[in-house]
Amino acid sequence: MLPFPASTWQAGGERPNILWLVSEDNGRFLGCYGDGFADTPHLDRLAEEGVLYENAFANAPVCAPARSTLITGMYACSLGTHHMRSNNPIPAQFKFFTQYLREAGYYCTNRAKEDYNTAKPDDAWDESSRQATWMNRDPAQPFFSVVNFGVSHESSLHDSTPTRHEPALVDLPPYHPDTPEFRHDWAQYYDRVAELDRQIGEALAELEAQGLAEDTIVFYYSDHAGVLPRSKRFLYDSGTHIPLIVRFPQKYRHFAAGAQGTRTERLVSHVDFAPSVLSLAGVPVPEHMQGRAFLGPQAAAPNDYIYLFRGRMDERYDLARAVRDKRFKYIRNYMPHRIYAQHLEYLWRMPAMQSWQRLYDAGQLRGPERYFFEEKPAEELFDTQADPHEVSNLAGQAEYQDVLLRMRQAERDWVTDIRDAGFLAEGEMVARSEGGAPYEMAHDRRRYDLDAILSAADIANSRDPDKLGLLVDLLSDEDSGLRFWGAVGCVALGPEAAGAREALLKRLQDPSPDVRIAAAESLCLLGDTGQALQTLGELLDHENEYIRLHAANALDNIDETARPLLNLLERKMDDGSREVRRVMNKAVADLGGSTRTRG
């Protein structure tokens, strides 16, 4: 460990301890954020003693990609670590920000969740375990510590328990149907947040009892918002708009964004947290970091926008990007033919989600309650001030076209600037990376022609039958990334892609397995099942688990058409990949076969 450097960034040369208190899966359901149903006295007191951020966001609406972004100060979709529970490498020169802190003399601990979607370097932490503590440091050594709180996690709603909060008093959002299960799960969630608050209070009391409060900057935030259906995993504010409170002791209060007990409207997101901590610690922010410090002497100018991304969520593939300013949210759905409510085994454990599915199946949903089970528009635009639940899409309204064009361009500029690695199918992205980092692949224009691939994606998700000829052209392109989007566009058109049948049949022999899968799915939708089903069945045995998962999803998507492969699907419920097992279990259940429990 390097000796402490002489510091001129703070009078006296003392450097602060920095403590992150991180909760899981919860949005701004706190009294200090104006929620009168919440019971959160300790967090409310923390807000009175610190600065509350009104516009803080998780860049990803689920834990692993969010934490990948947090620990690196880089967007996970730039690193290729954006798919849930993947493990792709990042460039060796890109360190976890705790490594820079340790090199500067900080003692760094994590208790206990990691979940970085990439391999953890051996020197990332001094301690990372359920027993990790700053108490083991040298007495003169500053610390950076993370304490994670899992009590509010989604899994806490898988089983119903008696509630202290009254279900009848729950204020349901307009997209949730009024069922006993929804009311109960919401009330139970508020109970979990109350218990979270109690645990936060204990952690703050511990800091005080050890005489460290006057030397420690405290952050409280959540890893993403949530957790009731249509929040976690989705780019709406219900999945990304997080609480953030930062308390500064007197000696470091000059670094605060405002006076004690005030609020700030500054736009910040997870990608900005790592550079902000380095700035507060007097450590130079590396140039490669894509976030911008919002605290300390290296604080940058405020962001005009924050950026959000959605990739594979558990066992289901999707692709969406979003841009948010202080008022408007723009979402670009690159696979609009995939419904919002793609079945996720983990989410469907929640009684509220099961009740929502039953009402949809019975045809008893209307308006915003029904939208979740329908295909998506390619573009969504919301005025989050007038429509905080984001149920009124303004993208097609003439009076908002200037806003739409501005936000659309901001999204495209960001995707291009960071060389977003997510516009290849997951298996293809891994294959093109050749065992290396997807980031390096995506920054090699010979391996990844992002501009051309984005143009192909635009054609595909337009779902315009008049562009079928362009899709056919894409199907014969030399770049497998373009051929993939040509096939996806045909899937999105369904029966209207009949004119591409011959081109699709040729792609069943494509060198790229992902192209073969998308072409086979499109052919099945056209009724051309024989060779297409054989192709999908064969790819269920591919050595790459992401290829198997893609094929499994395609077979589940074609519903009854997959029946000739029922015996094979039943066998694949024992696949080595948990995600493949989950998809196969759902597909087999829909076909009336024998299923497993909680695969």
Short mmCIF file of C-alpha atoms in Angstrom, two decimals, residues 67-299:
data_model
loop_
_atom_site.label_atom_id
_atom_site.label_comp_id
_atom_site.label_asym_id
_atom_site.label_seq_id
_atom_site.Cartn_x
_atom_site.Cartn_y
_atom_site.Cartn_z
CA ARG A 67 -23.32 -2.50 -9.74
CA SER A 68 -21.01 -3.03 -12.70
CA THR A 69 -21.55 0.63 -13.57
CA LEU A 70 -21.06 1.74 -9.96
CA ILE A 71 -17.78 -0.07 -9.38
CA THR A 72 -16.15 1.05 -12.65
CA GLY A 73 -17.56 4.53 -13.26
CA MET A 74 -18.41 3.31 -16.77
CA TYR A 75 -21.67 2.34 -18.42
CA ALA A 76 -22.05 -1.42 -18.36
CA CYS A 77 -23.40 -1.36 -21.93
CA SER A 78 -20.10 0.21 -22.99
CA LEU A 79 -18.14 -2.51 -21.19
CA GLY A 80 -20.36 -5.36 -22.44
CA THR A 81 -21.35 -6.17 -18.85
CA HIS A 82 -24.96 -5.06 -19.27
CA HIS A 83 -26.73 -8.42 -19.53
CA MET A 84 -27.99 -9.66 -16.18
CA ARG A 85 -25.64 -12.14 -14.52
CA SER A 86 -23.06 -12.36 -17.27
CA ASN A 87 -19.33 -12.42 -16.58
CA ASN A 88 -17.52 -10.74 -19.45
CA PRO A 89 -14.04 -9.31 -18.87
CA ILE A 90 -13.24 -5.62 -18.91
CA PRO A 91 -9.95 -4.14 -20.17
CA ALA A 92 -7.09 -4.72 -17.75
CA GLN A 93 -6.33 -1.01 -17.57
CA PHE A 94 -9.82 -0.23 -16.24
CA LYS A 95 -9.66 -0.72 -12.50
CA PHE A 96 -12.45 -0.86 -9.96
CA PHE A 97 -12.47 2.57 -8.32
CA THR A 98 -11.66 1.00 -4.96
CA GLN A 99 -8.29 -0.05 -6.37
CA TYR A 100 -7.41 3.62 -6.91
CA LEU A 101 -8.55 4.38 -3.35
CA ARG A 102 -6.40 1.58 -1.93
CA GLU A 103 -3.38 2.78 -3.90
CA ALA A 104 -3.93 6.19 -2.29
CA GLY A 105 -3.96 4.70 1.20
CA TYR A 106 -7.64 4.06 1.88
CA TYR A 107 -8.81 0.94 3.68
CA CYS A 108 -11.70 -0.41 1.59
CA THR A 109 -14.35 -2.84 2.81
CA ASN A 110 -17.56 -4.25 1.42
CA ARG A 111 -20.33 -5.95 3.41
CA ALA A 112 -21.22 -8.02 1.49
CA LYS A 113 -22.95 -8.05 -1.93
CA GLU A 114 -20.69 -7.70 -4.97
CA ASP A 115 -22.50 -8.82 -8.15
CA TYR A 116 -20.33 -6.86 -10.58
CA ASN A 117 -21.10 -8.84 -13.76
CA THR A 118 -17.37 -9.21 -14.30
CA ALA A 119 -14.48 -10.82 -12.47
CA LYS A 120 -13.43 -9.05 -9.28
CA PRO A 121 -9.72 -8.12 -9.15
CA ASP A 122 -7.87 -9.64 -6.21
CA ASP A 123 -6.96 -6.19 -4.88
CA ALA A 124 -10.41 -4.61 -5.17
CA TRP A 125 -11.02 -4.70 -1.41
CA ASP A 126 -9.10 -5.05 1.82
CA GLU A 127 -12.13 -6.99 3.04
CA SER A 128 -15.31 -8.12 1.29
CA SER A 129 -17.50 -10.45 3.33
CA ARG A 130 -20.43 -10.48 5.72
CA GLN A 131 -17.97 -9.65 8.48
CA ALA A 132 -16.04 -6.91 6.65
CA THR A 133 -15.37 -3.91 8.87
CA TRP A 134 -13.36 -0.71 8.82
CA MET A 135 -12.25 -1.52 12.39
CA ASN A 136 -9.33 -3.60 11.05
CA ARG A 137 -7.58 -0.64 9.45
CA ASP A 138 -4.55 1.17 10.76
CA PRO A 139 -5.85 3.81 13.22
CA ALA A 140 -4.46 6.65 11.10
CA GLN A 141 -5.90 5.28 7.89
CA PRO A 142 -9.05 6.68 6.22
CA PHE A 143 -11.64 4.18 5.07
CA PHE A 144 -14.12 3.70 2.28
CA SER A 145 -16.80 1.19 3.23
CA VAL A 146 -19.94 -0.20 1.64
CA VAL A 147 -22.68 -1.72 3.76
CA ASN A 148 -25.42 -3.43 1.75
CA PHE A 149 -28.95 -3.95 3.06
CA GLY A 150 -30.97 -6.76 1.44
CA VAL A 151 -34.17 -6.54 3.47
CA SER A 152 -36.02 -4.63 0.73
CA HIS A 153 -34.98 -7.03 -2.05
CA GLU A 154 -37.58 -8.41 -4.44
CA SER A 155 -37.35 -11.84 -2.83
CA SER A 156 -38.93 -10.43 0.32
CA LEU A 157 -42.27 -10.39 -1.54
CA HIS A 158 -42.21 -13.95 -2.83
CA ASP A 159 -44.07 -15.19 0.23
CA SER A 160 -46.98 -13.34 1.82
CA THR A 161 -46.76 -12.42 5.49
CA PRO A 162 -49.06 -10.39 7.76
CA THR A 163 -48.48 -6.67 7.30
CA ARG A 164 -48.23 -3.72 9.65
CA HIS A 165 -49.06 -1.24 6.91
CA GLU A 166 -52.74 -1.39 6.02
CA PRO A 167 -53.30 -2.78 2.48
CA ALA A 168 -56.57 -0.86 2.12
CA LEU A 169 -54.66 2.43 2.44
CA VAL A 170 -52.16 1.71 -0.34
CA ASP A 171 -52.22 4.29 -3.14
CA LEU A 172 -51.90 2.07 -6.20
CA PRO A 173 -50.24 3.42 -9.37
CA PRO A 174 -52.60 3.59 -12.36
CA TYR A 175 -50.93 0.66 -14.14
CA HIS A 176 -51.55 -1.80 -11.28
CA PRO A 177 -54.97 -3.44 -11.07
CA ASP A 178 -56.72 -3.22 -7.72
CA THR A 179 -56.35 -6.80 -6.49
CA PRO A 180 -55.93 -8.08 -2.93
CA GLU A 181 -52.51 -9.42 -3.94
CA PHE A 182 -51.29 -6.05 -5.18
CA ARG A 183 -52.53 -4.27 -2.07
CA HIS A 184 -50.94 -6.84 0.19
CA ASP A 185 -47.61 -6.89 -1.65
CA TRP A 186 -47.42 -3.10 -1.63
CA ALA A 187 -48.17 -3.02 2.12
CA GLN A 188 -45.60 -5.77 2.73
CA TYR A 189 -43.06 -3.80 0.72
CA TYR A 190 -43.61 -0.73 2.91
CA ASP A 191 -43.02 -2.98 5.93
CA ARG A 192 -39.70 -4.03 4.41
CA VAL A 193 -38.71 -0.42 3.81
CA ALA A 194 -39.56 0.36 7.45
CA GLU A 195 -37.26 -2.47 8.55
CA LEU A 196 -34.60 -1.15 6.17
CA ASP A 197 -34.90 2.22 7.88
CA ARG A 198 -34.42 0.60 11.29
CA GLN A 199 -31.26 -1.14 10.08
CA ILE A 200 -29.94 2.11 8.59
CA GLY A 201 -30.50 3.72 11.97
CA GLU A 202 -28.43 1.00 13.64
CA ALA A 203 -25.56 1.53 11.18
CA LEU A 204 -25.56 5.29 11.77
CA ALA A 205 -25.67 4.75 15.54
CA GLU A 206 -22.68 2.41 15.26
CA LEU A 207 -20.72 5.06 13.39
CA GLU A 208 -21.62 7.60 16.08
CA ALA A 209 -20.74 5.26 18.95
CA GLN A 210 -17.28 4.70 17.47
CA GLY A 211 -16.66 8.45 17.36
CA LEU A 212 -16.39 8.43 13.56
CA ALA A 213 -19.42 10.47 12.51
CA GLU A 214 -17.53 13.78 12.44
CA ASP A 215 -14.89 12.30 10.14
CA THR A 216 -17.18 10.41 7.73
CA ILE A 217 -19.17 11.45 4.67
CA VAL A 218 -22.23 9.21 4.48
CA PHE A 219 -24.06 8.30 1.26
CA TYR A 220 -27.39 6.52 1.34
CA TYR A 221 -28.81 5.28 -1.97
CA SER A 222 -30.38 2.23 -3.58
CA ASP A 223 -28.89 -0.02 -6.25
CA HIS A 224 -31.98 0.63 -8.40
CA ALA A 225 -35.64 1.38 -7.87
CA GLY A 226 -38.44 -1.15 -7.55
CA VAL A 227 -39.72 -3.60 -6.69
CA LEU A 228 -43.37 -4.24 -7.58
CA PRO A 229 -44.03 -5.37 -11.19
CA ARG A 230 -43.16 -2.81 -13.91
CA SER A 231 -40.49 -1.21 -11.78
CA LYS A 232 -37.34 -3.30 -11.33
CA ARG A 233 -35.92 -4.27 -14.74
CA PHE A 234 -37.75 -1.49 -16.62
CA LEU A 235 -36.52 1.94 -17.69
CA TYR A 236 -39.43 3.85 -16.22
CA ASP A 237 -38.74 6.03 -13.18
CA SER A 238 -40.33 3.27 -11.10
CA GLY A 239 -37.26 1.17 -11.95
CA THR A 240 -34.52 3.80 -12.12
CA HIS A 241 -35.37 6.88 -10.00
CA ILE A 242 -33.54 6.24 -6.75
CA PRO A 243 -33.18 7.95 -3.37
CA LEU A 244 -29.84 9.61 -2.68
CA ILE A 245 -28.89 11.45 0.50
CA VAL A 246 -25.36 12.63 1.29
CA ARG A 247 -24.45 13.84 4.80
CA PHE A 248 -21.28 15.82 5.38
CA PRO A 249 -19.74 16.40 8.81
CA GLN A 250 -18.85 19.99 9.65
CA LYS A 251 -15.20 19.76 8.57
CA TYR A 252 -16.17 18.63 5.05
CA ARG A 253 -19.41 20.55 4.62
CA HIS A 254 -17.82 22.90 2.08
CA PHE A 255 -17.94 19.97 -0.36
CA ALA A 256 -21.71 19.55 -0.01
CA ALA A 257 -24.10 20.45 -2.82
CA GLY A 258 -26.08 22.67 -0.47
CA ALA A 259 -26.70 23.62 3.11
CA GLN A 260 -27.70 21.07 5.71
CA GLY A 261 -31.29 19.91 5.21
CA THR A 262 -31.58 21.22 1.65
CA ARG A 263 -32.41 19.55 -1.65
CA THR A 264 -30.72 19.72 -5.02
CA GLU A 265 -32.20 19.27 -8.48
CA ARG A 266 -28.86 18.29 -10.00
CA LEU A 267 -29.05 15.28 -12.34
CA VAL A 268 -26.77 12.47 -11.19
CA SER A 269 -26.62 8.74 -11.90
CA HIS A 270 -24.67 5.70 -10.75
CA VAL A 271 -21.94 6.21 -13.32
CA ASP A 272 -21.09 9.47 -11.54
CA PHE A 273 -20.61 7.92 -8.09
CA ALA A 274 -17.11 6.47 -8.56
CA PRO A 275 -15.55 9.72 -9.82
CA SER A 276 -17.33 11.62 -7.04
CA VAL A 277 -15.82 9.40 -4.34
CA LEU A 278 -12.37 9.70 -5.90
CA SER A 279 -12.80 13.47 -6.01
CA LEU A 280 -13.76 13.61 -2.32
CA ALA A 281 -10.79 11.39 -1.45
CA GLY A 282 -8.31 13.58 -3.31
CA VAL A 283 -7.60 10.89 -5.92
CA PRO A 284 -7.36 11.98 -9.58
CA VAL A 285 -10.33 10.77 -11.62
CA PRO A 286 -9.05 8.53 -14.46
CA GLU A 287 -9.73 9.90 -17.92
CA HIS A 288 -11.41 6.69 -19.11
CA MET A 289 -14.25 6.99 -16.60
CA GLN A 290 -17.47 7.97 -18.32
CA GLY A 291 -19.12 9.37 -15.19
CA ARG A 292 -18.68 12.94 -13.99
CA ALA A 293 -17.89 13.86 -10.39
CA PHE A 294 -20.69 15.83 -8.73
CA LEU A 295 -18.85 16.37 -5.43
CA GLY A 296 -15.37 17.40 -4.30
CA PRO A 297 -12.71 19.55 -5.97
CA GLN A 298 -12.96 17.65 -9.26
CA ALA A 299 -16.70 18.20 -9.62
#
